[in-house]
């Protein structure tokens, strides 16, 4: 109770700068409803916050670099939280404590104190996602939920050529889903994709990796799904270019195709060095 009272007094002071910590998280998202807090609380954010509050009840929230959808995993999700000045735990202590409470499918890889101005979401300069595809006849059961199974996939070189169409600064409105929260028409939909590459990691196993300054809701899944459809000849490359100019989908052909959550992982989030991360 004393801790909670001290925290309230400090947080209400206009000059108070509470110590801020950055978490690097990895998780297998197959069992969870995504990062963002949900009423049923089966989310990474809710579970992480519950573990934080077990050790410091005064913590008012944990803020992620961005949402990952239900079923999507991460090897480098970034989040931050604040504690009161009188709470004496360093980064290594937080890592050990949290991993003793969190489910085994969620791990804290690192906890590090950062500048109070750092924000996991708004300080980010780039994010990297990867998407794994299994083009084998039979999907390895240990890969279920971790790779999109496409036994009749088009050639990888064609998929890669289509994926590279998304490099550059474009309007990605056509390649995103609406959240239904009343702000869909107000969101800025221009994003810059720095790199979109494809590679074979072993026979029949492909990986698409994309880095950009930000991504819209389900955008990566739309880009992957559309690349497959272009490689199959279901969508023309010039139609993709039309959508990237921000033009309406129209009736020139099928709309962008959203790939399943299987195979999608948030790999890393980048920040400016002065923000205390790199």
CSV table of C-alpha atoms in Angstrom, one decimal:
chain,number,residue,atom,x,y,z
A,1,UNK,CA,0.0,0.0,0.0
A,2,UNK,CA,2.9,2.3,0.8
A,3,UNK,CA,4.4,1.6,-2.6
A,4,UNK,CA,1.2,2.4,-4.4
A,5,UNK,CA,0.7,5.7,-2.4
A,6,UNK,CA,4.3,6.8,-3.2
A,7,UNK,CA,3.8,6.0,-6.9
A,8,UNK,CA,0.6,8.1,-7.0
A,9,UNK,CA,2.3,11.1,-5.4
A,10,UNK,CA,5.2,11.0,-7.8
A,11,UNK,CA,3.2,10.4,-10.9
A,12,UNK,CA,0.9,13.4,-10.1
A,13,UNK,CA,3.9,15.8,-9.8
A,14,UNK,CA,4.4,17.6,-13.1
A,15,UNK,CA,8.2,17.4,-12.9
A,16,UNK,CA,8.4,13.8,-11.8
A,17,UNK,CA,10.3,11.5,-14.1
A,18,UNK,CA,9.9,7.9,-12.9
A,19,UNK,CA,12.6,5.3,-13.7
A,20,UNK,CA,11.7,3.6,-17.0
A,21,UNK,CA,12.7,0.1,-18.1
A,22,UNK,CA,12.7,-1.5,-21.5
A,23,UNK,CA,11.8,-5.1,-22.0
A,24,UNK,CA,12.9,-7.3,-24.9
A,25,UNK,CA,10.4,-10.1,-25.2
A,26,UNK,CA,10.1,-13.4,-27.1
A,27,UNK,CA,7.0,-15.4,-27.3
A,28,UNK,CA,5.2,-18.2,-29.1
A,29,UNK,CA,2.0,-16.5,-30.1
A,30,UNK,CA,0.0,-19.6,-31.1
A,31,UNK,CA,-1.7,-19.9,-27.7
A,32,UNK,CA,-2.5,-16.2,-27.3
A,33,UNK,CA,-4.9,-13.6,-28.6
A,34,UNK,CA,-2.1,-11.2,-29.7
A,35,UNK,CA,-0.2,-8.5,-27.8
A,36,UNK,CA,-2.9,-6.0,-27.1
A,37,UNK,CA,-5.0,-6.2,-24.0
A,38,UNK,CA,-8.4,-7.9,-24.4
A,39,UNK,CA,-11.3,-8.5,-22.1
A,40,UNK,CA,-10.5,-12.2,-21.7
A,41,UNK,CA,-6.9,-11.2,-20.7
A,42,UNK,CA,-5.4,-14.0,-22.8
A,43,UNK,CA,-2.9,-11.6,-24.3
A,44,UNK,CA,0.9,-11.1,-24.0
A,45,UNK,CA,0.4,-7.5,-22.7
A,46,UNK,CA,-2.1,-8.6,-19.9
A,47,UNK,CA,0.0,-11.5,-18.8
A,48,UNK,CA,3.2,-9.4,-18.7
A,49,UNK,CA,1.5,-6.7,-16.7
A,50,UNK,CA,0.2,-9.2,-14.3
A,51,UNK,CA,3.7,-10.5,-13.7
A,52,UNK,CA,5.1,-7.0,-13.3
A,53,UNK,CA,2.5,-6.1,-10.7
A,54,UNK,CA,3.2,-9.3,-8.7
A,55,UNK,CA,6.5,-7.7,-7.8
A,56,UNK,CA,5.5,-4.0,-8.0
A,57,UNK,CA,1.7,-3.4,-7.6
A,58,UNK,CA,2.2,0.3,-8.4
A,59,UNK,CA,3.1,-0.3,-12.0
A,60,UNK,CA,0.2,1.2,-14.0
A,61,UNK,CA,0.9,-0.4,-17.4
A,62,UNK,CA,3.3,-1.9,-19.9
A,63,UNK,CA,3.5,-0.4,-23.4
A,64,UNK,CA,4.5,-2.4,-26.4
A,65,UNK,CA,6.2,-1.2,-29.6
A,66,UNK,CA,3.1,-2.3,-31.5
A,67,UNK,CA,0.4,-4.9,-31.7
A,68,UNK,CA,1.0,-8.4,-32.9
A,69,UNK,CA,-2.1,-10.3,-34.0
A,70,UNK,CA,-3.6,-13.4,-32.5
A,71,UNK,CA,-1.3,-16.3,-33.3
A,72,UNK,CA,1.7,-14.1,-34.2
A,73,UNK,CA,5.0,-14.8,-32.5
A,74,UNK,CA,7.9,-12.5,-31.6
A,75,UNK,CA,11.6,-12.9,-31.1
A,76,UNK,CA,12.2,-9.1,-30.4
A,77,UNK,CA,9.1,-7.4,-29.1
A,78,UNK,CA,10.0,-4.2,-27.2
A,79,UNK,CA,8.0,-2.8,-24.3
A,80,UNK,CA,8.5,-0.4,-21.5
A,81,UNK,CA,7.2,0.2,-18.0
A,82,UNK,CA,7.8,2.7,-15.2
A,83,UNK,CA,8.5,2.2,-11.5
A,84,UNK,CA,8.7,4.6,-8.5
A,85,UNK,CA,12.0,6.0,-7.4
A,86,UNK,CA,12.0,3.9,-4.2
A,87,UNK,CA,11.7,0.6,-6.1
A,88,UNK,CA,15.2,-1.0,-5.9
A,89,UNK,CA,15.4,-3.6,-8.7
A,90,UNK,CA,17.9,-3.4,-11.6
A,91,UNK,CA,17.4,-4.8,-15.1
A,92,UNK,CA,18.9,-8.2,-14.4
A,93,UNK,CA,16.7,-8.6,-11.3
A,94,UNK,CA,13.6,-7.8,-13.3
A,95,UNK,CA,14.6,-10.3,-16.0
A,96,UNK,CA,15.0,-13.1,-13.4
A,97,UNK,CA,11.9,-12.2,-11.5
A,98,UNK,CA,9.6,-12.0,-14.5
A,99,UNK,CA,10.8,-15.2,-16.0
A,100,UNK,CA,10.0,-16.9,-12.7
A,101,UNK,CA,6.4,-15.9,-13.1
A,102,UNK,CA,5.7,-15.8,-16.8
A,103,UNK,CA,4.5,-18.9,-18.8
A,104,UNK,CA,7.2,-20.7,-20.5
A,105,UNK,CA,6.0,-19.6,-23.9
A,106,UNK,CA,6.8,-16.0,-22.9
A,107,UNK,CA,10.3,-15.0,-22.0
A,108,UNK,CA,12.0,-11.8,-21.1
A,109,UNK,CA,15.4,-11.7,-22.9
A,110,UNK,CA,16.6,-8.5,-21.4
A,111,UNK,CA,15.5,-5.7,-19.1
A,112,UNK,CA,17.4,-2.4,-19.3
A,113,UNK,CA,16.8,1.0,-17.7
A,114,UNK,CA,16.4,3.7,-20.4
A,115,UNK,CA,15.8,7.4,-20.5
A,116,UNK,CA,12.4,8.6,-19.3
A,117,UNK,CA,11.8,10.0,-22.8
A,118,UNK,CA,12.1,6.6,-24.4
A,119,UNK,CA,8.8,5.1,-25.6
A,120,UNK,CA,8.6,1.6,-27.0
A,121,UNK,CA,6.2,2.6,-29.7
A,122,UNK,CA,6.7,6.3,-30.5
A,123,UNK,CA,10.6,6.2,-30.3
A,124,UNK,CA,10.8,3.3,-32.8
A,125,UNK,CA,12.4,4.1,-36.2
A,126,UNK,CA,12.0,0.7,-37.9
A,127,UNK,CA,10.5,-2.8,-37.4
A,128,UNK,CA,11.5,-6.1,-39.0
A,129,UNK,CA,9.1,-9.0,-39.5
A,130,UNK,CA,9.6,-12.4,-41.0
A,131,UNK,CA,7.2,-14.8,-42.6
A,132,UNK,CA,8.0,-18.4,-43.0
A,133,UNK,CA,6.4,-20.5,-45.7
A,134,UNK,CA,6.6,-24.3,-46.0
A,135,UNK,CA,6.3,-25.4,-49.7
A,136,UNK,CA,6.7,-29.1,-48.8
A,137,UNK,CA,4.2,-31.7,-49.6
A,138,UNK,CA,3.8,-32.6,-46.0
A,139,UNK,CA,4.1,-30.0,-43.2
A,140,UNK,CA,6.4,-31.0,-40.4
A,141,UNK,CA,4.1,-31.3,-37.3
A,142,UNK,CA,6.5,-29.2,-35.3
A,143,UNK,CA,6.0,-26.4,-37.8
A,144,UNK,CA,2.2,-26.2,-37.4
A,145,UNK,CA,1.3,-22.6,-36.6
A,146,UNK,CA,4.9,-21.5,-37.3
A,147,UNK,CA,4.8,-21.6,-41.1
A,148,UNK,CA,2.2,-21.2,-43.8
A,149,UNK,CA,1.8,-24.5,-45.5
A,150,UNK,CA,1.7,-24.1,-49.3
A,151,UNK,CA,2.3,-27.5,-51.0
A,152,UNK,CA,1.5,-26.0,-54.4
A,153,UNK,CA,3.4,-22.8,-54.0
A,154,UNK,CA,4.6,-20.8,-57.0
A,155,UNK,CA,8.3,-20.4,-57.7
A,156,UNK,CA,10.2,-18.6,-54.9
A,157,UNK,CA,11.8,-16.2,-57.4
A,158,UNK,CA,8.4,-15.1,-58.6
A,159,UNK,CA,7.2,-14.6,-55.0
A,160,UNK,CA,10.4,-12.6,-54.2
A,161,UNK,CA,9.9,-10.4,-57.3
A,162,UNK,CA,6.4,-9.6,-56.3
A,163,UNK,CA,7.4,-9.0,-52.6
A,164,UNK,CA,10.0,-6.4,-53.8
A,165,UNK,CA,7.2,-4.3,-55.4
A,166,UNK,CA,6.4,-3.1,-51.9
A,167,UNK,CA,9.8,-1.5,-51.3
A,168,UNK,CA,9.7,2.3,-51.0
A,169,UNK,CA,7.3,4.9,-49.7
A,170,UNK,CA,3.7,4.1,-50.7
A,171,UNK,CA,0.1,4.4,-49.5
A,172,UNK,CA,-0.7,1.0,-48.0
A,173,UNK,CA,-4.3,1.6,-47.3
A,174,UNK,CA,-5.3,-1.2,-49.6
A,175,UNK,CA,-3.0,-3.6,-47.8
A,176,UNK,CA,-4.5,-3.3,-44.3
A,177,UNK,CA,-7.6,-4.3,-42.4
A,178,UNK,CA,-9.9,-2.0,-40.4
A,179,UNK,CA,-9.7,-2.3,-36.6
A,180,UNK,CA,-13.3,-1.1,-36.3
A,181,UNK,CA,-12.5,1.3,-33.5
A,182,UNK,CA,-13.9,4.4,-35.2
A,183,UNK,CA,-10.5,5.7,-36.3
A,184,UNK,CA,-9.9,3.7,-39.5
A,185,UNK,CA,-10.6,6.6,-41.8
A,186,UNK,CA,-8.4,9.0,-39.9
A,187,UNK,CA,-5.2,6.9,-39.8
A,188,UNK,CA,-2.2,7.9,-41.9
A,189,UNK,CA,-1.6,5.0,-44.3
A,190,UNK,CA,1.7,6.0,-45.9
A,191,UNK,CA,4.6,3.9,-44.9
A,192,UNK,CA,8.1,3.3,-46.1
A,193,UNK,CA,9.4,-0.3,-46.6
A,194,UNK,CA,13.2,-0.2,-46.5
A,195,UNK,CA,13.7,-3.8,-47.6
A,196,UNK,CA,11.6,-6.8,-48.7
A,197,UNK,CA,13.6,-9.9,-49.4
A,198,UNK,CA,13.0,-13.6,-49.9
A,199,UNK,CA,15.3,-16.6,-49.3
A,200,UNK,CA,15.3,-20.3,-49.1
A,201,UNK,CA,16.4,-21.4,-45.6
A,202,UNK,CA,16.4,-25.1,-46.5
A,203,UNK,CA,14.7,-27.2,-49.3
A,204,UNK,CA,11.1,-26.4,-49.4
A,205,UNK,CA,11.3,-23.9,-46.6
A,206,UNK,CA,11.1,-20.2,-47.5
A,207,UNK,CA,11.4,-17.0,-45.5
A,208,UNK,CA,10.2,-13.5,-46.4
A,209,UNK,CA,11.7,-10.7,-44.4
A,210,UNK,CA,10.5,-7.1,-44.4
A,211,UNK,CA,11.8,-4.0,-42.7
A,212,UNK,CA,9.9,-0.7,-42.6
A,213,UNK,CA,9.3,2.5,-40.6
A,214,UNK,CA,5.9,1.1,-39.5
A,215,UNK,CA,3.2,-1.3,-40.4
A,216,UNK,CA,-0.6,-1.0,-40.5
A,217,UNK,CA,-3.0,-3.6,-39.1
A,218,UNK,CA,-2.4,-6.9,-40.8
A,219,UNK,CA,-0.2,-5.2,-43.4
A,220,UNK,CA,2.6,-7.7,-43.5
A,221,UNK,CA,0.1,-10.6,-43.9
A,222,UNK,CA,-1.6,-8.7,-46.8
A,223,UNK,CA,1.8,-8.1,-48.5
A,224,UNK,CA,2.8,-11.8,-48.2
A,225,UNK,CA,-0.6,-13.0,-49.4
A,226,UNK,CA,-0.7,-10.6,-52.3
A,227,UNK,CA,2.9,-11.6,-53.3
A,228,UNK,CA,1.7,-15.2,-53.6
A,229,UNK,CA,-1.3,-14.2,-55.7
A,230,UNK,CA,0.9,-12.2,-58.0
A,231,UNK,CA,3.3,-15.1,-58.4
A,232,UNK,CA,0.4,-17.3,-59.2
A,233,UNK,CA,-0.9,-14.9,-61.9
A,234,UNK,CA,-4.1,-14.2,-59.9
A,235,UNK,CA,-3.2,-10.5,-59.5
A,236,UNK,CA,-1.3,-8.4,-62.1
A,237,UNK,CA,1.8,-6.5,-60.9
A,238,UNK,CA,0.5,-3.3,-62.4
A,239,UNK,CA,-2.7,-3.7,-60.3
A,240,UNK,CA,-0.5,-3.8,-57.2
A,241,UNK,CA,1.2,-0.6,-58.3
A,242,UNK,CA,-2.2,1.0,-58.7
A,243,UNK,CA,-3.2,0.1,-55.2
A,244,UNK,CA,0.2,1.4,-53.9
A,245,UNK,CA,-0.6,4.8,-55.3
A,246,UNK,CA,-3.6,4.9,-53.0
A,247,UNK,CA,-6.2,4.3,-55.7
A,248,UNK,CA,-9.4,2.4,-54.8
A,249,UNK,CA,-9.4,-1.4,-55.3
A,250,UNK,CA,-12.1,-1.0,-58.0
A,251,UNK,CA,-13.2,-3.9,-60.1
A,252,UNK,CA,-10.0,-4.7,-62.1
A,253,UNK,CA,-9.5,-8.0,-60.3
A,254,UNK,CA,-9.4,-9.7,-56.9
A,255,UNK,CA,-8.4,-7.6,-54.0
A,256,UNK,CA,-5.2,-8.1,-51.9
A,257,UNK,CA,-5.1,-11.5,-50.2
A,258,UNK,CA,-4.4,-11.7,-46.5
A,259,UNK,CA,-2.0,-14.6,-45.5
A,260,UNK,CA,-2.8,-16.5,-42.2
A,261,UNK,CA,-1.0,-15.6,-39.0
A,262,UNK,CA,0.9,-18.9,-39.2
A,263,UNK,CA,4.6,-18.1,-39.9
A,264,UNK,CA,4.6,-14.4,-38.9
A,265,UNK,CA,7.0,-13.2,-36.3
A,266,UNK,CA,8.2,-9.8,-35.1
A,267,UNK,CA,12.0,-10.0,-35.3
A,268,UNK,CA,13.2,-6.7,-34.0
A,269,UNK,CA,12.5,-3.1,-33.4
A,270,UNK,CA,15.1,-0.3,-34.0
A,271,UNK,CA,15.6,2.9,-32.1
A,272,UNK,CA,17.9,5.9,-32.2
A,273,UNK,CA,21.0,5.3,-30.0
A,274,UNK,CA,20.3,8.3,-27.8
A,275,UNK,CA,17.0,6.7,-26.7
A,276,UNK,CA,19.0,4.3,-24.7
A,277,UNK,CA,18.3,1.1,-26.6
A,278,UNK,CA,21.0,0.4,-29.2
